[in-house]
Amino acid sequence: MEKKNTVQEQPSSSRRDFIKAAAGTAAGLMIVPRHVLGKGYVAPSDKITVAAVGAGGKGTSDIANFFKSGKANIGYLCDVDDRRAATSVKNFPQAKYYKDWRELFEKESKNFDAVSISTPDHTHAVVAMGAMQLGKHVYVQKPMTHDIYEARMLTEAAEKYKVVTQMGNQGSSGDGVRQLHEWYDAGVIGNVHTVYIWTNRPIWPQGIPWSTEKPPVPKELDWNLWLGTAPYKDYVDNLIPGSWRGWWDYGTGALGDLGCHLMEAPFRILDLKYALDMQASVSSVFTAFGKRGIFPDSCPPASHATLTFPKTSKTKGKVTMHWMDGGIKPERPEELGPNELFGDGNSGILFVGTKGKMMASEYAANPRLLPLSRMEEVKVKQKFARVPGSAEGHYAQWVEGCIAGYGKMELSSPFEKAGPLTEAILMANLAIRGADMPKPRATGNGFDYPGSNLKMLWDYKNMKVTNFDDVNQWVKRNYREGWSLGV
């Protein structure tokens, strides 16, 4: 039986009330003309105040990069774990610190302009939606959401509330993807029909049982708040930091970690949106001779998912995209020399066109034409403006976008782009989870895995698989009592 929350929860109706009230009283910072401050100063009207939800781990570097832009004041820090937040608290002693983002939003909404969200995947959506409903600009780490439904709702909300959004896939601001785009638009490799993507992730345990040990909760951690929308479970060691990615209640596996970094390039270059279907195969874990382990709460150690996309304005037919993780790689292209690096050694993207191939590393960095000798032969005029600072400029770009205001500046990964990309990643996860789902045999002797033997057909409008209903339960999670997306 689910345990009662020990922290006072904000009922969904009350949450909506406080958001409306706070939004009604929210006001911008006092505008001081630049000339009053003199040369070399940045006027308050040319800066934003950021509230950072998730101040440790990835949040530490996110916050530092916003501040590095020179146009972001770090006004508030929020984290459920004082240990993880310690570095950011030390670096920004003037920032007011909270543990509960809901309390932060309720008490301080009139004092900040934008929210950075660097929490585990399962809490991205509720924090982002709460911020947007207050009229705050939002930067959220990848993947944008944990569920497909959440991604769709946040994409729509960004337009509804007219706020500036950015997902934290820095490679979308990199020079590499723009170089690949220019080669493709110039017809250098012809029409792309197949894309291969691979990674060495996971680098955390997967395909394992949940721990039966019940250690004490560290005094610095509010475990109930960390669980957030997820079902209640007793605290276990080795989940924080990072290893939560391998558990479906909190993370989205290798795809959630690197999919947004690796799939963004083909999405942008080929103008992909929503897939027609998906299928997957996964590695098995055997706990004894002939005995396959069944660990439905944990992502499999390795997987291969395939998505089919319809013809777009940039292709002459359908596009097949292969995702491989756990160290699985596609066959080396024949144009690549026997000792030449495939991708970056751990991860990579390979575009297969009718006239040639092109390849890149993680974040779409180090773009190359194959064979590599073509790099000296092919010269294409620059077509797309580069983001100042390349991938590292992703943060400053969002800050500048917030200052400019909604619709005033083009960003690399706004929710209108990040939403469909995230949905595709999570669709592939549906296929992976379905392939790893056991069904007891009628004989009572063992299990079958029917999801591993079919192509799942996707109904984009209604957000559902039409021929394997078992996986639709994961399109939209049931949040724990007291938590709501507020839509």
Short mmCIF file of C-alpha atoms in Angstrom, two decimals:
data_model
loop_
_atom_site.label_atom_id
_atom_site.label_comp_id
_atom_site.label_asym_id
_atom_site.label_seq_id
_atom_site.Cartn_x
_atom_site.Cartn_y
_atom_site.Cartn_z
CA MET A 1 0.00 0.00 0.00
CA GLU A 2 1.30 3.44 -0.85
CA LYS A 3 2.52 5.36 2.14
CA LYS A 4 1.03 8.71 3.03
CA ASN A 5 3.15 11.70 2.09
CA THR A 6 5.03 13.14 5.02
CA VAL A 7 5.47 16.51 3.31
CA GLN A 8 2.45 18.76 2.94
CA GLU A 9 1.34 18.42 -0.69
CA GLN A 10 -0.21 21.22 -2.68
CA PRO A 11 -3.58 19.89 -3.97
CA SER A 12 -3.98 20.45 -7.69
CA SER A 13 -6.79 22.99 -7.19
CA SER A 14 -4.75 24.96 -4.66
CA ARG A 15 -1.76 24.80 -6.97
CA ARG A 16 -3.76 26.36 -9.75
CA ASP A 17 -5.06 29.04 -7.38
CA PHE A 18 -1.63 30.08 -6.17
CA ILE A 19 -0.27 30.11 -9.73
CA LYS A 20 -3.08 32.39 -10.88
CA ALA A 21 -2.63 34.69 -7.89
CA ALA A 22 1.13 34.81 -8.26
CA ALA A 23 0.89 35.44 -11.99
CA GLY A 24 -1.51 38.28 -11.35
CA THR A 25 0.90 40.04 -9.01
CA ALA A 26 4.10 39.18 -10.85
CA ALA A 27 5.96 42.21 -12.08
CA GLY A 28 9.19 42.73 -13.94
CA LEU A 29 12.30 44.15 -12.30
CA MET A 30 12.63 47.94 -12.28
CA ILE A 31 13.99 49.08 -15.61
CA VAL A 32 17.07 51.28 -15.36
CA PRO A 33 18.28 52.86 -18.60
CA ARG A 34 21.73 51.69 -19.64
CA HIS A 35 23.12 55.24 -19.92
CA VAL A 36 22.41 55.92 -16.25
CA LEU A 37 24.81 53.17 -15.21
CA GLY A 38 27.63 54.20 -17.48
CA LYS A 39 29.85 52.32 -19.89
CA GLY A 40 30.64 48.70 -19.02
CA TYR A 41 27.57 48.09 -16.90
CA VAL A 42 24.65 45.87 -17.80
CA ALA A 43 21.34 47.46 -16.95
CA PRO A 44 18.89 45.40 -14.87
CA SER A 45 16.52 45.66 -17.82
CA ASP A 46 19.12 43.75 -19.87
CA LYS A 47 19.42 40.91 -17.35
CA ILE A 48 17.14 38.17 -16.13
CA THR A 49 16.82 36.65 -12.68
CA VAL A 50 16.87 32.85 -12.78
CA ALA A 51 15.37 30.43 -10.27
CA ALA A 52 17.25 27.13 -10.57
CA VAL A 53 15.31 23.99 -9.64
CA GLY A 54 17.89 21.24 -9.33
CA ALA A 55 21.09 22.88 -8.13
CA GLY A 56 23.40 19.86 -8.00
CA GLY A 57 24.85 17.52 -10.61
CA LYS A 58 24.02 18.79 -14.07
CA GLY A 59 22.34 21.73 -12.40
CA THR A 60 25.73 22.91 -11.11
CA SER A 61 27.11 23.37 -14.62
CA ASP A 62 23.80 24.68 -16.01
CA ILE A 63 23.65 27.41 -13.39
CA ALA A 64 27.30 28.34 -13.88
CA ASN A 65 26.78 28.64 -17.65
CA PHE A 66 23.76 30.92 -17.29
CA PHE A 67 25.77 33.15 -14.98
CA LYS A 68 28.73 33.05 -17.38
CA SER A 69 26.56 34.73 -20.01
CA GLY A 70 26.90 37.94 -18.01
CA LYS A 71 23.19 38.60 -18.31
CA ALA A 72 21.70 36.22 -15.76
CA ASN A 73 21.39 36.83 -12.05
CA ILE A 74 21.08 33.58 -10.08
CA GLY A 75 18.43 34.68 -7.62
CA TYR A 76 17.14 31.38 -6.26
CA LEU A 77 18.39 27.82 -5.79
CA CYS A 78 16.18 24.84 -5.11
CA ASP A 79 17.18 21.24 -4.43
CA VAL A 80 15.84 18.35 -2.39
CA ASP A 81 19.37 17.27 -1.49
CA ASP A 82 21.61 19.71 0.38
CA ARG A 83 24.66 17.57 -0.41
CA ARG A 84 24.19 17.88 -4.15
CA ALA A 85 23.39 21.60 -3.97
CA ALA A 86 26.44 22.50 -1.87
CA THR A 87 28.65 23.71 -4.74
CA SER A 88 25.98 26.00 -6.19
CA VAL A 89 25.14 27.35 -2.74
CA LYS A 90 28.83 28.15 -2.23
CA ASN A 91 29.20 29.71 -5.68
CA PHE A 92 26.07 31.88 -5.34
CA PRO A 93 25.78 32.81 -1.65
CA GLN A 94 23.38 35.65 -2.44
CA ALA A 95 20.79 33.24 -3.90
CA LYS A 96 17.93 32.29 -1.59
CA TYR A 97 17.68 28.55 -1.08
CA TYR A 98 14.56 26.36 -1.06
CA LYS A 99 13.98 22.62 -0.95
CA ASP A 100 10.47 22.57 -2.41
CA TRP A 101 10.00 24.23 -5.80
CA ARG A 102 6.31 24.76 -5.06
CA GLU A 103 7.14 26.89 -2.03
CA LEU A 104 9.69 28.79 -4.11
CA PHE A 105 7.13 29.51 -6.82
CA GLU A 106 4.44 30.52 -4.32
CA LYS A 107 6.61 32.91 -2.31
CA GLU A 108 8.99 34.35 -4.89
CA SER A 109 7.26 34.33 -8.28
CA LYS A 110 7.25 38.12 -8.56
CA ASN A 111 11.01 38.20 -8.05
CA PHE A 112 12.32 36.02 -10.91
CA ASP A 113 11.90 35.92 -14.67
CA ALA A 114 12.93 32.43 -15.69
CA VAL A 115 13.33 28.90 -14.36
CA SER A 116 16.07 26.37 -15.04
CA ILE A 117 15.10 22.73 -14.41
CA SER A 118 17.89 20.20 -13.87
CA THR A 119 16.06 17.50 -11.93
CA PRO A 120 15.58 13.78 -12.70
CA ASP A 121 13.37 13.12 -15.73
CA HIS A 122 10.19 12.24 -13.80
CA THR A 123 9.83 15.77 -12.37
CA HIS A 124 10.72 17.83 -15.47
CA ALA A 125 7.14 18.30 -16.64
CA VAL A 126 5.44 19.36 -13.41
CA VAL A 127 8.09 21.98 -12.63
CA ALA A 128 8.17 23.29 -16.21
CA MET A 129 4.39 23.51 -16.43
CA GLY A 130 4.19 25.29 -13.08
CA ALA A 131 6.76 27.82 -14.27
CA MET A 132 5.05 28.45 -17.60
CA GLN A 133 1.70 28.94 -15.89
CA LEU A 134 3.37 31.75 -13.97
CA GLY A 135 4.52 33.27 -17.24
CA LYS A 136 8.16 32.33 -16.63
CA HIS A 137 10.62 31.42 -19.35
CA VAL A 138 11.86 27.84 -19.04
CA TYR A 139 15.10 25.93 -19.66
CA VAL A 140 14.68 22.20 -19.00
CA GLN A 141 17.29 19.51 -19.18
CA LYS A 142 16.96 16.69 -21.69
CA PRO A 143 14.81 14.78 -22.19
CA MET A 144 12.17 17.46 -22.03
CA THR A 145 9.78 15.08 -20.24
CA HIS A 146 9.45 11.54 -18.95
CA ASP A 147 6.22 10.75 -20.85
CA ILE A 148 4.88 11.41 -24.34
CA TYR A 149 1.73 13.04 -22.97
CA GLU A 150 3.83 15.45 -20.91
CA ALA A 151 5.87 16.43 -23.97
CA ARG A 152 2.73 17.21 -25.95
CA MET A 153 1.25 19.27 -23.11
CA LEU A 154 4.44 21.29 -22.55
CA THR A 155 4.80 22.00 -26.26
CA GLU A 156 1.27 23.38 -26.34
CA ALA A 157 1.77 25.30 -23.09
CA ALA A 158 4.85 27.13 -24.37
CA GLU A 159 2.76 28.63 -27.16
CA LYS A 160 -0.23 29.25 -24.91
CA TYR A 161 1.73 31.15 -22.25
CA LYS A 162 4.07 32.87 -24.73
CA VAL A 163 7.27 32.05 -22.88
CA VAL A 164 10.79 31.45 -24.17
CA THR A 165 11.81 27.79 -23.90
CA GLN A 166 14.93 25.74 -24.48
CA MET A 167 15.79 22.08 -23.92
CA GLY A 168 19.27 21.31 -22.66
CA ASN A 169 20.65 19.49 -25.69
CA GLN A 170 23.61 21.76 -26.32
CA GLY A 171 24.60 20.10 -29.57
CA SER A 172 21.62 21.74 -31.25
CA SER A 173 23.55 25.02 -30.93
CA GLY A 174 26.79 23.49 -32.20
CA ASP A 175 28.57 24.20 -35.46
CA GLY A 176 28.57 20.49 -36.36
CA VAL A 177 24.86 20.11 -37.00
CA ARG A 178 24.87 23.25 -39.13
CA GLN A 179 27.75 21.93 -41.25
CA LEU A 180 25.90 18.63 -41.75
CA HIS A 181 22.79 20.58 -42.67
CA GLU A 182 24.66 22.61 -45.28
CA TRP A 183 26.15 19.52 -46.87
CA TYR A 184 22.75 17.87 -47.06
CA ASP A 185 20.94 20.89 -48.45
CA ALA A 186 23.65 21.20 -51.09
CA GLY A 187 22.91 17.65 -52.23
CA VAL A 188 26.35 16.31 -51.32
CA ILE A 189 25.05 12.90 -50.18
CA GLY A 190 21.78 12.83 -52.11
CA ASN A 191 18.56 11.77 -50.44
CA VAL A 192 18.88 10.28 -46.94
CA HIS A 193 16.72 7.22 -46.35
CA THR A 194 18.45 5.62 -43.34
CA VAL A 195 20.08 6.97 -40.19
CA TYR A 196 22.06 4.96 -37.63
CA ILE A 197 22.64 6.27 -34.10
CA TRP A 198 24.58 4.48 -31.38
CA THR A 199 25.98 5.01 -27.89
CA ASN A 200 27.91 3.18 -25.19
CA ARG A 201 25.28 4.22 -22.64
CA PRO A 202 24.13 3.04 -20.15
CA ILE A 203 27.10 3.67 -17.89
CA TRP A 204 24.95 2.87 -14.85
CA PRO A 205 23.42 -0.50 -13.83
CA GLN A 206 20.38 -1.71 -15.79
CA GLY A 207 18.57 -5.03 -16.00
CA ILE A 208 18.78 -5.50 -12.23
CA PRO A 209 16.34 -6.09 -9.36
CA TRP A 210 15.37 -3.32 -6.93
CA SER A 211 17.38 -3.49 -3.72
CA THR A 212 15.77 -5.19 -0.72
CA GLU A 213 17.98 -3.32 1.74
CA LYS A 214 16.46 -0.39 3.63
CA PRO A 215 19.21 1.99 4.69
CA PRO A 216 18.37 5.22 6.56
CA VAL A 217 17.57 8.29 4.48
CA PRO A 218 20.48 10.77 4.55
CA LYS A 219 19.56 13.73 6.73
CA GLU A 220 20.35 16.18 3.92
CA LEU A 221 17.87 14.54 1.52
CA ASP A 222 14.10 15.01 1.42
CA TRP A 223 13.34 11.60 -0.07
CA ASN A 224 9.61 12.22 -0.38
CA LEU A 225 10.19 15.35 -2.42
CA TRP A 226 12.77 13.56 -4.56
CA LEU A 227 10.18 10.88 -5.42
CA GLY A 228 7.78 13.63 -6.47
CA THR A 229 5.32 12.27 -9.04
CA ALA A 230 6.64 8.69 -8.80
CA PRO A 231 5.08 5.91 -6.68
CA TYR A 232 6.29 5.75 -3.11
CA LYS A 233 9.18 3.38 -2.45
CA ASP A 234 11.51 3.14 0.51
CA TYR A 235 14.86 4.82 0.10
CA VAL A 236 17.71 2.79 -1.39
CA ASP A 237 21.40 3.56 -1.80
CA ASN A 238 23.11 4.00 -5.18
CA LEU A 239 20.14 5.65 -6.87
CA ILE A 240 21.38 9.21 -6.38
CA PRO A 241 23.26 10.51 -8.26
CA GLY A 242 22.80 9.30 -11.80
CA SER A 243 21.75 5.68 -11.47
CA TRP A 244 18.08 6.68 -11.31
CA ARG A 245 18.35 6.86 -15.12
CA GLY A 246 18.11 3.07 -15.31
CA TRP A 247 14.74 2.86 -13.53
CA TRP A 248 11.55 3.51 -15.47
CA ASP A 249 9.83 5.29 -12.57
CA TYR A 250 12.41 8.07 -12.66
CA GLY A 251 14.53 7.88 -15.79
CA THR A 252 14.24 7.11 -19.47
CA GLY A 253 17.31 4.95 -19.95
CA ALA A 254 20.08 5.49 -22.48
CA LEU A 255 17.64 7.11 -24.91
CA GLY A 256 16.69 9.74 -22.36
CA ASP A 257 20.30 10.47 -21.56
CA LEU A 258 21.75 10.75 -25.07
CA GLY A 259 18.85 10.49 -27.51
CA CYS A 260 18.22 14.24 -27.55
CA HIS A 261 21.91 14.85 -28.23
CA LEU A 262 22.19 12.31 -31.04
CA MET A 263 18.76 12.38 -32.70
CA GLU A 264 18.51 16.16 -32.92
CA ALA A 265 20.72 16.39 -36.01
CA PRO A 266 18.62 14.09 -38.24
CA PHE A 267 15.45 15.73 -36.91
CA ARG A 268 16.68 19.17 -37.88
CA ILE A 269 18.34 18.26 -41.17
CA LEU A 270 15.58 15.98 -42.48
CA ASP A 271 12.70 17.99 -41.00
CA LEU A 272 11.38 14.98 -39.09
CA LYS A 273 8.37 15.29 -36.80
CA TYR A 274 6.44 12.21 -35.68
CA ALA A 275 7.14 8.55 -36.42
CA LEU A 276 4.67 6.18 -38.04
CA ASP A 277 5.80 3.06 -36.20
CA MET A 278 8.49 1.59 -33.97
CA GLN A 279 9.96 -1.77 -33.05
CA ALA A 280 12.72 -2.97 -30.76
CA SER A 281 14.84 -5.85 -29.55
CA VAL A 282 16.51 -5.93 -26.14
CA SER A 283 19.25 -7.88 -24.41
CA SER A 284 18.22 -10.60 -21.97
CA VAL A 285 19.57 -11.10 -18.46
CA PHE A 286 19.83 -14.69 -17.24
CA THR A 287 20.06 -15.26 -13.49
CA ALA A 288 20.75 -18.98 -13.84
CA PHE A 289 21.13 -21.50 -16.64
CA GLY A 290 18.00 -21.27 -18.78
CA LYS A 291 16.31 -18.82 -16.39
CA ARG A 292 15.70 -15.35 -17.78
CA GLY A 293 15.49 -12.62 -15.18
CA ILE A 294 12.37 -10.47 -15.15
CA PHE A 295 13.04 -6.93 -13.98
CA PRO A 296 10.20 -4.78 -15.37
CA ASP A 297 11.12 -1.72 -13.29
CA SER A 298 14.63 -1.56 -14.75
CA CYS A 299 15.64 -0.65 -18.30
CA PRO A 300 17.36 -3.47 -20.24
CA PRO A 301 21.18 -3.43 -20.46
CA ALA A 302 21.18 -2.96 -24.25
CA SER A 303 18.61 -2.35 -26.96
CA HIS A 304 18.06 -1.68 -30.65
CA ALA A 305 15.00 0.39 -31.56
CA THR A 306 13.85 1.33 -35.06
CA LEU A 307 11.56 4.22 -35.98
CA THR A 308 9.96 4.88 -39.37
CA PHE A 309 9.25 8.49 -40.32
CA PRO A 310 7.03 9.63 -43.20
CA LYS A 311 8.33 11.54 -46.22
CA THR A 312 9.14 15.18 -45.46
CA SER A 313 10.01 18.29 -47.46
CA LYS A 314 13.66 17.22 -47.15
CA THR A 315 13.33 13.56 -48.20
CA LYS A 316 12.01 11.69 -51.21
CA GLY A 317 10.47 8.91 -49.16
CA LYS A 318 10.27 7.42 -45.69
CA VAL A 319 13.25 7.53 -43.35
CA THR A 320 14.29 4.61 -41.15
CA MET A 321 16.14 5.54 -37.97
CA HIS A 322 18.05 2.94 -35.95
CA TRP A 323 18.93 3.55 -32.30
CA MET A 324 21.47 1.24 -30.64
CA ASP A 325 22.70 1.40 -27.04
CA GLY A 326 24.62 -0.73 -24.57
CA GLY A 327 27.67 -0.84 -26.83
CA ILE A 328 25.84 -2.20 -29.89
CA LYS A 329 26.99 -0.54 -33.12
CA PRO A 330 25.90 -0.73 -36.75
CA GLU A 331 28.16 -2.31 -39.33
CA ARG A 332 31.06 -0.08 -40.27
CA PRO A 333 30.41 1.67 -43.59
CA GLU A 334 32.58 0.36 -46.41
CA GLU A 335 33.77 3.90 -47.13
CA LEU A 336 35.43 4.08 -43.71
CA GLY A 337 39.01 2.86 -43.52
CA PRO A 338 39.76 -0.17 -41.28
CA ASN A 339 41.64 1.97 -38.73
CA GLU A 340 39.52 5.12 -38.98
CA LEU A 341 37.37 6.06 -35.99
CA PHE A 342 33.67 5.23 -36.29
CA GLY A 343 31.73 8.08 -34.72
CA ASP A 344 33.74 9.14 -31.67
CA GLY A 345 34.47 5.61 -30.49
CA ASN A 346 31.57 5.56 -28.03
CA SER A 347 28.73 7.31 -29.85
CA GLY A 348 27.92 8.39 -33.36
CA ILE A 349 25.47 9.36 -36.09
CA LEU A 350 25.59 7.98 -39.63
CA PHE A 351 23.47 9.40 -42.47
CA VAL A 352 23.06 7.08 -45.45
CA GLY A 353 22.12 8.89 -48.65
CA THR A 354 21.67 7.90 -52.28
CA LYS A 355 24.93 9.63 -53.27
CA GLY A 356 27.05 9.19 -50.17
CA LYS A 357 27.28 9.16 -46.40
CA MET A 358 28.13 11.58 -43.64
CA MET A 359 28.98 10.93 -40.01
CA ALA A 360 29.32 12.82 -36.73
CA SER A 361 30.18 12.31 -33.10
CA GLU A 362 28.12 12.93 -29.97
CA TYR A 363 26.38 16.35 -30.03
CA ALA A 364 26.79 16.14 -33.86
CA ALA A 365 30.35 17.36 -33.33
CA ASN A 366 33.22 16.65 -35.74
CA PRO A 367 31.08 16.21 -38.88
CA ARG A 368 32.71 14.16 -41.65
CA LEU A 369 31.93 13.06 -45.17
CA LEU A 370 32.74 9.49 -46.17
CA PRO A 371 35.17 8.54 -47.43
CA LEU A 372 37.18 11.08 -45.45
CA SER A 373 39.00 12.13 -48.63
CA ARG A 374 35.81 13.97 -49.62
CA MET A 375 36.48 16.45 -46.85
CA GLU A 376 39.23 17.96 -49.00
CA GLU A 377 37.19 17.85 -52.19
CA VAL A 378 33.80 19.22 -51.13
CA LYS A 379 33.41 22.92 -50.44
CA VAL A 380 29.94 24.24 -49.61
CA LYS A 381 29.04 27.85 -48.89
CA GLN A 382 27.89 28.60 -45.33
CA LYS A 383 24.11 28.82 -45.24
CA PHE A 384 23.22 28.83 -41.54
CA ALA A 385 24.38 31.38 -38.99
CA ARG A 386 26.49 29.93 -36.19
CA VAL A 387 25.52 30.32 -32.55
CA PRO A 388 28.14 32.42 -30.73
CA GLY A 389 30.09 29.99 -28.57
CA SER A 390 28.77 26.99 -30.52
CA ALA A 391 27.41 24.28 -28.19
CA GLU A 392 28.51 26.17 -25.08
CA GLY A 393 26.57 29.17 -26.35
CA HIS A 394 23.33 27.24 -25.91
CA TYR A 395 22.88 28.73 -22.43
CA ALA A 396 23.59 32.34 -23.36
CA GLN A 397 21.28 31.97 -26.36
CA TRP A 398 18.37 31.15 -24.04
CA VAL A 399 19.25 34.05 -21.74
CA GLU A 400 19.32 36.43 -24.70
CA GLY A 401 16.01 34.97 -25.90
CA CYS A 402 14.41 35.62 -22.52
CA ILE A 403 15.58 39.22 -22.56
CA ALA A 404 14.31 39.71 -26.12
CA GLY A 405 10.94 38.13 -25.32
CA TYR A 406 8.72 35.47 -26.84
CA GLY A 407 8.94 35.18 -30.61
CA LYS A 408 11.68 37.81 -30.95
CA MET A 409 14.66 35.51 -31.46
CA GLU A 410 15.32 32.09 -32.95
CA LEU A 411 16.51 29.47 -30.47
CA SER A 412 18.12 26.12 -31.18
CA SER A 413 15.83 23.87 -29.17
CA PRO A 414 12.55 25.58 -28.21
CA PHE A 415 9.73 23.31 -27.17
CA GLU A 416 8.16 23.51 -30.62
CA LYS A 417 11.22 21.58 -31.84
CA ALA A 418 12.20 19.78 -28.64
CA GLY A 419 8.68 18.45 -28.08
CA PRO A 420 8.42 16.29 -31.23
CA LEU A 421 12.03 15.17 -30.77
CA THR A 422 11.31 14.11 -27.19
CA GLU A 423 8.15 12.32 -28.26
CA ALA A 424 10.11 10.26 -30.81
CA ILE A 425 12.66 9.28 -28.18
CA LEU A 426 9.91 8.23 -25.80
CA MET A 427 8.14 6.33 -28.60
CA ALA A 428 11.29 4.28 -29.05
CA ASN A 429 11.21 3.64 -25.31
CA LEU A 430 7.66 2.33 -25.65
CA ALA A 431 8.96 -0.24 -28.11
CA ILE A 432 11.85 -1.14 -25.80
CA ARG A 433 9.58 -1.59 -22.79
CA GLY A 434 7.12 -3.56 -24.88
CA ALA A 435 9.85 -5.87 -26.15
CA ASP A 436 10.92 -6.52 -22.55
CA MET A 437 7.37 -7.21 -21.28
CA PRO A 438 6.75 -10.87 -20.32
CA LYS A 439 3.39 -12.55 -20.85
CA PRO A 440 2.76 -15.89 -19.02
CA ARG A 441 2.17 -18.79 -21.38
CA ALA A 442 -1.22 -20.46 -21.26
CA THR A 443 0.50 -23.68 -20.24
CA GLY A 444 1.89 -21.97 -17.15
CA ASN A 445 5.37 -22.94 -18.27
CA GLY A 446 7.47 -19.81 -18.78
CA PHE A 447 6.84 -16.55 -20.59
CA ASP A 448 6.56 -15.15 -24.09
CA TYR A 449 7.55 -11.65 -25.19
CA PRO A 450 5.02 -10.73 -27.90
CA GLY A 451 6.10 -7.08 -27.99
CA SER A 452 9.49 -8.11 -29.34
CA ASN A 453 7.95 -9.70 -32.43
CA LEU A 454 5.85 -6.92 -33.90
CA LYS A 455 5.94 -3.42 -35.35
CA MET A 456 3.97 -1.02 -33.16
CA LEU A 457 1.76 1.34 -35.16
CA TRP A 458 1.49 4.87 -33.78
CA ASP A 459 -1.59 7.10 -33.80
CA TYR A 460 -0.02 10.54 -33.46
CA LYS A 461 -3.24 12.51 -32.90
CA ASN A 462 -4.49 10.30 -30.09
CA MET A 463 -1.03 9.42 -28.73
CA LYS A 464 -1.49 5.67 -28.71
CA VAL A 465 -0.21 2.43 -30.17
CA THR A 466 -3.07 0.90 -32.11
CA ASN A 467 -1.96 -2.74 -32.29
CA PHE A 468 -0.37 -3.44 -28.89
CA ASP A 469 -2.37 -1.76 -26.15
CA ASP A 470 -0.15 -3.05 -23.35
CA VAL A 471 2.37 -0.22 -23.86
CA ASN A 472 -0.16 2.62 -23.85
CA GLN A 473 -0.07 2.66 -20.04
CA TRP A 474 3.30 4.39 -20.34
CA VAL A 475 2.18 7.17 -22.69
CA LYS A 476 0.77 9.01 -19.68
CA ARG A 477 1.74 8.02 -16.15
CA ASN A 478 -0.56 8.16 -13.17
CA TYR A 479 1.08 10.61 -10.78
CA ARG A 480 1.25 9.95 -7.07
CA GLU A 481 -1.62 11.49 -5.07
CA GLY A 482 -1.07 15.19 -4.50
CA TRP A 483 0.77 15.79 -7.77
CA SER A 484 -0.73 17.15 -10.98
CA LEU A 485 0.42 18.54 -14.30
CA GLY A 486 -2.19 21.24 -13.86
CA VAL A 487 -3.80 21.04 -17.29
#
